[in-house]
Amino acid sequence: MPVNRNALIRYKTIDACLRNRRRKWTLEALMEAVSEALYEYEGMDKGISRRTIQADLQIMRSDKLGYNAPIMVLEKKYYTYENPHYSITQIPLNELDLQRMQEAVELLRQFKGFAHFHQLGEVVQKLEDHVYAAAHQTGSVIDFEKNEQLKGLEYLEPLYQAITQQKPVKIRYLSFRARHARDLILHPWWLKEFKNRWFVIGIQNGHRHEFTLALDRIQALEEAPPATYIPA
């Protein structure tokens, strides 16, 4: 069951309130806390209804989202957790969650050629370790082909930047049939991975049809002289 951002903010706010036993939480107090959270995070100033909070409490009590929260009512008006150590943020991951997290880890690994991946490498490793431990040594459900020695990966980042900034690039390229490399000006449109090889698609100066160039056949790449970018 998908949860939208506003609902998640409400659930986490209610969870924080019910864990706080230094205060007694009525429906009105929960409404006030949730309204403040929605205003802080989403800029919503309409407040929240009593009916919405009651529905949220019911969903948190149920297994629709896997919470099964032990919510009880004291003196017919004060809400709290029966288990003082319970929190919806500490429920164990189910099998589907673990599968999706593992798929995300494997997908992130495919971007090693991008410069910003080096900043994410440690985060991905920690995520992978967490998934591995939580799954009790469950194997990966996605098997990507990998070739750490593949040539041309160093051009992924500059081409990505050229595409997002809409700038042409000068490329020295050796095609499969050519004996010598040639220089060309390419207006790159997008990058594509196919059968464990990367390609850049774009248009050359003086041509009307698009070109597909393999990154492993690029010998040099630099920013082209100032020129009007030709979009796709």
GROMACS .gro file of C-alpha atoms in nm:
model
  232
    1MET     CA    1   0.000   0.000   0.000
    2PRO     CA    2   0.173   0.322  -0.113
    3VAL     CA    3   0.198   0.610   0.133
    4ASN     CA    4   0.211   0.972   0.019
    5ARG     CA    5   0.443   1.227   0.177
    6ASN     CA    6   0.177   1.402   0.386
    7ALA     CA    7   0.052   1.074   0.531
    8LEU     CA    8   0.406   0.969   0.621
    9ILE     CA    9   0.462   1.300   0.801
   10ARG     CA   10   0.140   1.245   0.997
   11TYR     CA   11   0.232   0.888   1.095
   12LYS     CA   12   0.583   0.985   1.208
   13THR     CA   13   0.449   1.281   1.406
   14ILE     CA   14   0.185   1.069   1.580
   15ASP     CA   15   0.452   0.808   1.650
   16ALA     CA   16   0.678   1.068   1.812
   17CYS     CA   17   0.389   1.195   2.024
   18LEU     CA   18   0.283   0.851   2.149
   19ARG     CA   19   0.643   0.771   2.242
   20ASN     CA   20   0.658   1.085   2.453
   21ARG     CA   21   0.512   0.974   2.786
   22ARG     CA   22   0.582   1.302   2.960
   23ARG     CA   23   0.263   1.439   2.808
   24LYS     CA   24  -0.092   1.307   2.781
   25TRP     CA   25  -0.209   1.300   2.419
   26THR     CA   26  -0.572   1.367   2.338
   27LEU     CA   27  -0.704   1.375   1.981
   28GLU     CA   28  -0.692   1.754   1.994
   29ALA     CA   29  -0.327   1.750   2.106
   30LEU     CA   30  -0.237   1.509   1.824
   31MET     CA   31  -0.423   1.729   1.575
   32GLU     CA   32  -0.221   2.030   1.690
   33ALA     CA   33   0.113   1.846   1.669
   34VAL     CA   34   0.039   1.705   1.322
   35SER     CA   35  -0.082   2.043   1.194
   36GLU     CA   36   0.242   2.206   1.312
   37ALA     CA   37   0.450   1.935   1.143
   38LEU     CA   38   0.264   1.971   0.812
   39TYR     CA   39   0.310   2.347   0.824
   40GLU     CA   40   0.681   2.312   0.900
   41TYR     CA   41   0.759   2.053   0.632
   42GLU     CA   42   0.497   2.123   0.365
   43GLY     CA   43   0.381   2.479   0.431
   44MET     CA   44   0.022   2.360   0.485
   45ASP     CA   45  -0.169   2.605   0.703
   46LYS     CA   46  -0.519   2.453   0.681
   47GLY     CA   47  -0.465   2.226   0.978
   48ILE     CA   48  -0.584   1.867   1.001
   49SER     CA   49  -0.925   1.726   1.081
   50ARG     CA   50  -1.025   1.509   1.375
   51ARG     CA   51  -1.148   1.244   1.132
   52THR     CA   52  -0.809   1.226   0.957
   53ILE     CA   53  -0.625   1.168   1.286
   54GLN     CA   54  -0.872   0.896   1.384
   55ALA     CA   55  -0.820   0.727   1.045
   56ASP     CA   56  -0.441   0.753   1.085
   57LEU     CA   57  -0.457   0.588   1.427
   58GLN     CA   58  -0.667   0.308   1.281
   59ILE     CA   59  -0.421   0.249   0.996
   60MET     CA   60  -0.127   0.250   1.237
   61ARG     CA   61  -0.305  -0.011   1.451
   62SER     CA   62  -0.365  -0.234   1.148
   63ASP     CA   63  -0.124  -0.439   0.938
   64LYS     CA   64  -0.196  -0.246   0.615
   65LEU     CA   65   0.145  -0.080   0.638
   66GLY     CA   66   0.298  -0.346   0.858
   67TYR     CA   67   0.291  -0.124   1.169
   68ASN     CA   68   0.049  -0.315   1.396
   69ALA     CA   69   0.107  -0.036   1.646
   70PRO     CA   70   0.001  -0.124   2.006
   71ILE     CA   71  -0.201   0.196   2.051
   72MET     CA   72  -0.427   0.208   2.356
   73VAL     CA   73  -0.658   0.469   2.505
   74LEU     CA   74  -0.637   0.561   2.873
   75GLU     CA   75  -0.931   0.712   3.057
   76LYS     CA   76  -1.120   0.708   2.725
   77LYS     CA   77  -0.929   1.009   2.590
   78TYR     CA   78  -0.548   0.978   2.623
   79TYR     CA   79  -0.357   0.793   2.349
   80THR     CA   80  -0.027   0.615   2.407
   81TYR     CA   81   0.167   0.300   2.320
   82GLU     CA   82   0.110  -0.006   2.536
   83ASN     CA   83   0.475  -0.096   2.475
   84PRO     CA   84   0.688   0.205   2.576
   85HIS     CA   85   0.972   0.088   2.349
   86TYR     CA   86   0.761   0.058   2.034
   87SER     CA   87   0.811   0.284   1.731
   88ILE     CA   88   0.697   0.251   1.370
   89THR     CA   89   1.054   0.341   1.271
   90GLN     CA   90   1.186   0.024   1.433
   91ILE     CA   91   0.962  -0.237   1.274
   92PRO     CA   92   1.155  -0.510   1.087
   93LEU     CA   93   1.175  -0.499   0.709
   94ASN     CA   94   0.956  -0.746   0.527
   95GLU     CA   95   1.076  -0.961   0.238
   96LEU     CA   96   0.947  -0.723  -0.030
   97ASP     CA   97   1.121  -0.425   0.135
   98LEU     CA   98   1.448  -0.619   0.143
   99GLN     CA   99   1.417  -0.712  -0.223
  100ARG     CA  100   1.357  -0.350  -0.325
  101MET     CA  101   1.649  -0.224  -0.116
  102GLN     CA  102   1.880  -0.484  -0.266
  103GLU     CA  103   1.771  -0.385  -0.616
  104ALA     CA  104   1.842  -0.020  -0.529
  105VAL     CA  105   2.193  -0.109  -0.409
  106GLU     CA  106   2.267  -0.303  -0.727
  107LEU     CA  107   2.135  -0.016  -0.941
  108LEU     CA  108   2.352   0.243  -0.763
  109ARG     CA  109   2.658   0.029  -0.829
  110GLN     CA  110   2.616   0.085  -1.202
  111PHE     CA  111   2.715   0.452  -1.171
  112LYS     CA  112   3.078   0.401  -1.071
  113GLY     CA  113   3.186   0.597  -1.377
  114PHE     CA  114   3.033   0.919  -1.247
  115ALA     CA  115   3.248   1.144  -1.029
  116HIS     CA  116   2.974   1.198  -0.771
  117PHE     CA  117   2.957   0.822  -0.707
  118HIS     CA  118   3.279   0.842  -0.506
  119GLN     CA  119   3.094   1.055  -0.250
  120LEU     CA  120   2.811   0.800  -0.236
  121GLY     CA  121   3.028   0.489  -0.228
  122GLU     CA  122   3.045   0.465   0.151
  123VAL     CA  123   2.670   0.524   0.182
  124VAL     CA  124   2.596   0.249  -0.068
  125GLN     CA  125   2.832   0.012   0.112
  126LYS     CA  126   2.659   0.077   0.445
  127LEU     CA  127   2.319   0.026   0.283
  128GLU     CA  128   2.436  -0.300   0.133
  129ASP     CA  129   2.570  -0.420   0.468
  130HIS     CA  130   2.240  -0.333   0.636
  131VAL     CA  131   2.036  -0.517   0.376
  132TYR     CA  132   2.269  -0.817   0.395
  133ALA     CA  133   2.241  -0.837   0.772
  134ALA     CA  134   1.865  -0.783   0.773
  135ALA     CA  135   1.814  -1.052   0.512
  136HIS     CA  136   2.028  -1.305   0.701
  137GLN     CA  137   2.261  -1.358   0.407
  138THR     CA  138   1.991  -1.346   0.141
  139GLY     CA  139   2.141  -1.339  -0.208
  140SER     CA  140   2.092  -1.063  -0.463
  141VAL     CA  141   1.775  -1.077  -0.674
  142ILE     CA  142   1.925  -0.878  -0.963
  143ASP     CA  143   2.235  -0.986  -1.152
  144PHE     CA  144   2.393  -0.704  -1.352
  145GLU     CA  145   2.677  -0.771  -1.593
  146LYS     CA  146   2.990  -0.596  -1.474
  147ASN     CA  147   3.313  -0.511  -1.654
  148GLU     CA  148   3.542  -0.309  -1.430
  149GLN     CA  149   3.801  -0.286  -1.713
  150LEU     CA  150   3.558  -0.132  -1.963
  151LYS     CA  151   3.715   0.162  -2.147
  152GLY     CA  152   3.552   0.503  -2.175
  153LEU     CA  153   3.383   0.520  -1.836
  154GLU     CA  154   3.585   0.833  -1.756
  155TYR     CA  155   3.382   1.016  -2.022
  156LEU     CA  156   3.046   0.951  -1.853
  157GLU     CA  157   3.072   1.247  -1.618
  158PRO     CA  158   3.184   1.514  -1.871
  159LEU     CA  159   2.921   1.396  -2.120
  160TYR     CA  160   2.655   1.400  -1.850
  161GLN     CA  161   2.751   1.757  -1.760
  162ALA     CA  162   2.752   1.860  -2.127
  163ILE     CA  163   2.401   1.718  -2.174
  164THR     CA  164   2.253   1.882  -1.864
  165GLN     CA  165   2.425   2.214  -1.941
  166GLN     CA  166   2.342   2.188  -2.313
  167LYS     CA  167   2.696   2.237  -2.439
  168PRO     CA  168   2.857   2.078  -2.748
  169VAL     CA  169   3.178   1.879  -2.703
  170LYS     CA  170   3.480   1.808  -2.920
  171ILE     CA  171   3.553   1.437  -2.948
  172ARG     CA  172   3.840   1.244  -3.102
  173TYR     CA  173   3.674   0.925  -3.218
  174LEU     CA  174   3.799   0.604  -3.378
  175SER     CA  175   3.510   0.425  -3.544
  176PHE     CA  176   3.508   0.050  -3.591
  177ARG     CA  177   3.577   0.073  -3.964
  178ALA     CA  178   3.826   0.362  -3.961
  179ARG     CA  179   4.202   0.323  -3.954
  180HIS     CA  180   4.260   0.665  -3.799
  181ALA     CA  181   4.073   0.869  -3.540
  182ARG     CA  182   3.898   1.191  -3.642
  183ASP     CA  183   3.782   1.498  -3.453
  184LEU     CA  184   3.415   1.592  -3.449
  185ILE     CA  185   3.182   1.833  -3.272
  186LEU     CA  186   2.891   1.655  -3.105
  187HIS     CA  187   2.579   1.803  -2.949
  188PRO     CA  188   2.504   1.524  -2.697
  189TRP     CA  189   2.142   1.444  -2.615
  190TRP     CA  190   2.148   1.142  -2.386
  191LEU     CA  191   2.355   0.852  -2.257
  192LYS     CA  192   2.255   0.489  -2.297
  193GLU     CA  193   2.385   0.160  -2.156
  194PHE     CA  194   2.341  -0.150  -2.372
  195LYS     CA  195   2.491  -0.494  -2.314
  196ASN     CA  196   2.738  -0.356  -2.062
  197ARG     CA  197   2.863  -0.082  -2.298
  198TRP     CA  198   2.791   0.291  -2.280
  199PHE     CA  199   2.690   0.506  -2.576
  200VAL     CA  200   2.624   0.876  -2.630
  201ILE     CA  201   2.354   0.984  -2.875
  202GLY     CA  202   2.352   1.327  -3.035
  203ILE     CA  203   2.398   1.521  -3.357
  204GLN     CA  204   2.714   1.643  -3.528
  205ASN     CA  205   2.771   1.983  -3.680
  206GLY     CA  206   2.663   1.985  -4.043
  207HIS     CA  207   2.447   1.671  -4.014
  208ARG     CA  208   2.072   1.628  -3.985
  209HIS     CA  209   2.049   1.277  -3.844
  210GLU     CA  210   2.152   1.157  -3.500
  211PHE     CA  211   2.472   0.968  -3.426
  212THR     CA  212   2.546   0.698  -3.172
  213LEU     CA  213   2.903   0.686  -3.046
  214ALA     CA  214   3.050   0.416  -2.822
  215LEU     CA  215   3.234   0.559  -2.523
  216ASP     CA  216   3.499   0.286  -2.542
  217ARG     CA  217   3.603   0.417  -2.885
  218ILE     CA  218   3.647   0.778  -2.773
  219GLN     CA  219   4.015   0.872  -2.751
  220ALA     CA  220   3.978   1.227  -2.622
  221LEU     CA  221   3.703   1.466  -2.517
  222GLU     CA  222   3.702   1.836  -2.439
  223GLU     CA  223   3.465   2.130  -2.435
  224ALA     CA  224   3.395   2.258  -2.785
  225PRO     CA  225   3.446   2.621  -2.887
  226PRO     CA  226   3.145   2.839  -2.800
  227ALA     CA  227   2.854   2.750  -3.026
  228THR     CA  228   2.475   2.733  -3.019
  229TYR     CA  229   2.364   2.399  -2.879
  230ILE     CA  230   2.137   2.191  -3.105
  231PRO     CA  231   1.872   2.020  -2.887
  232ALA     CA  232   1.703   1.689  -2.963
   0.00000   0.00000   0.00000
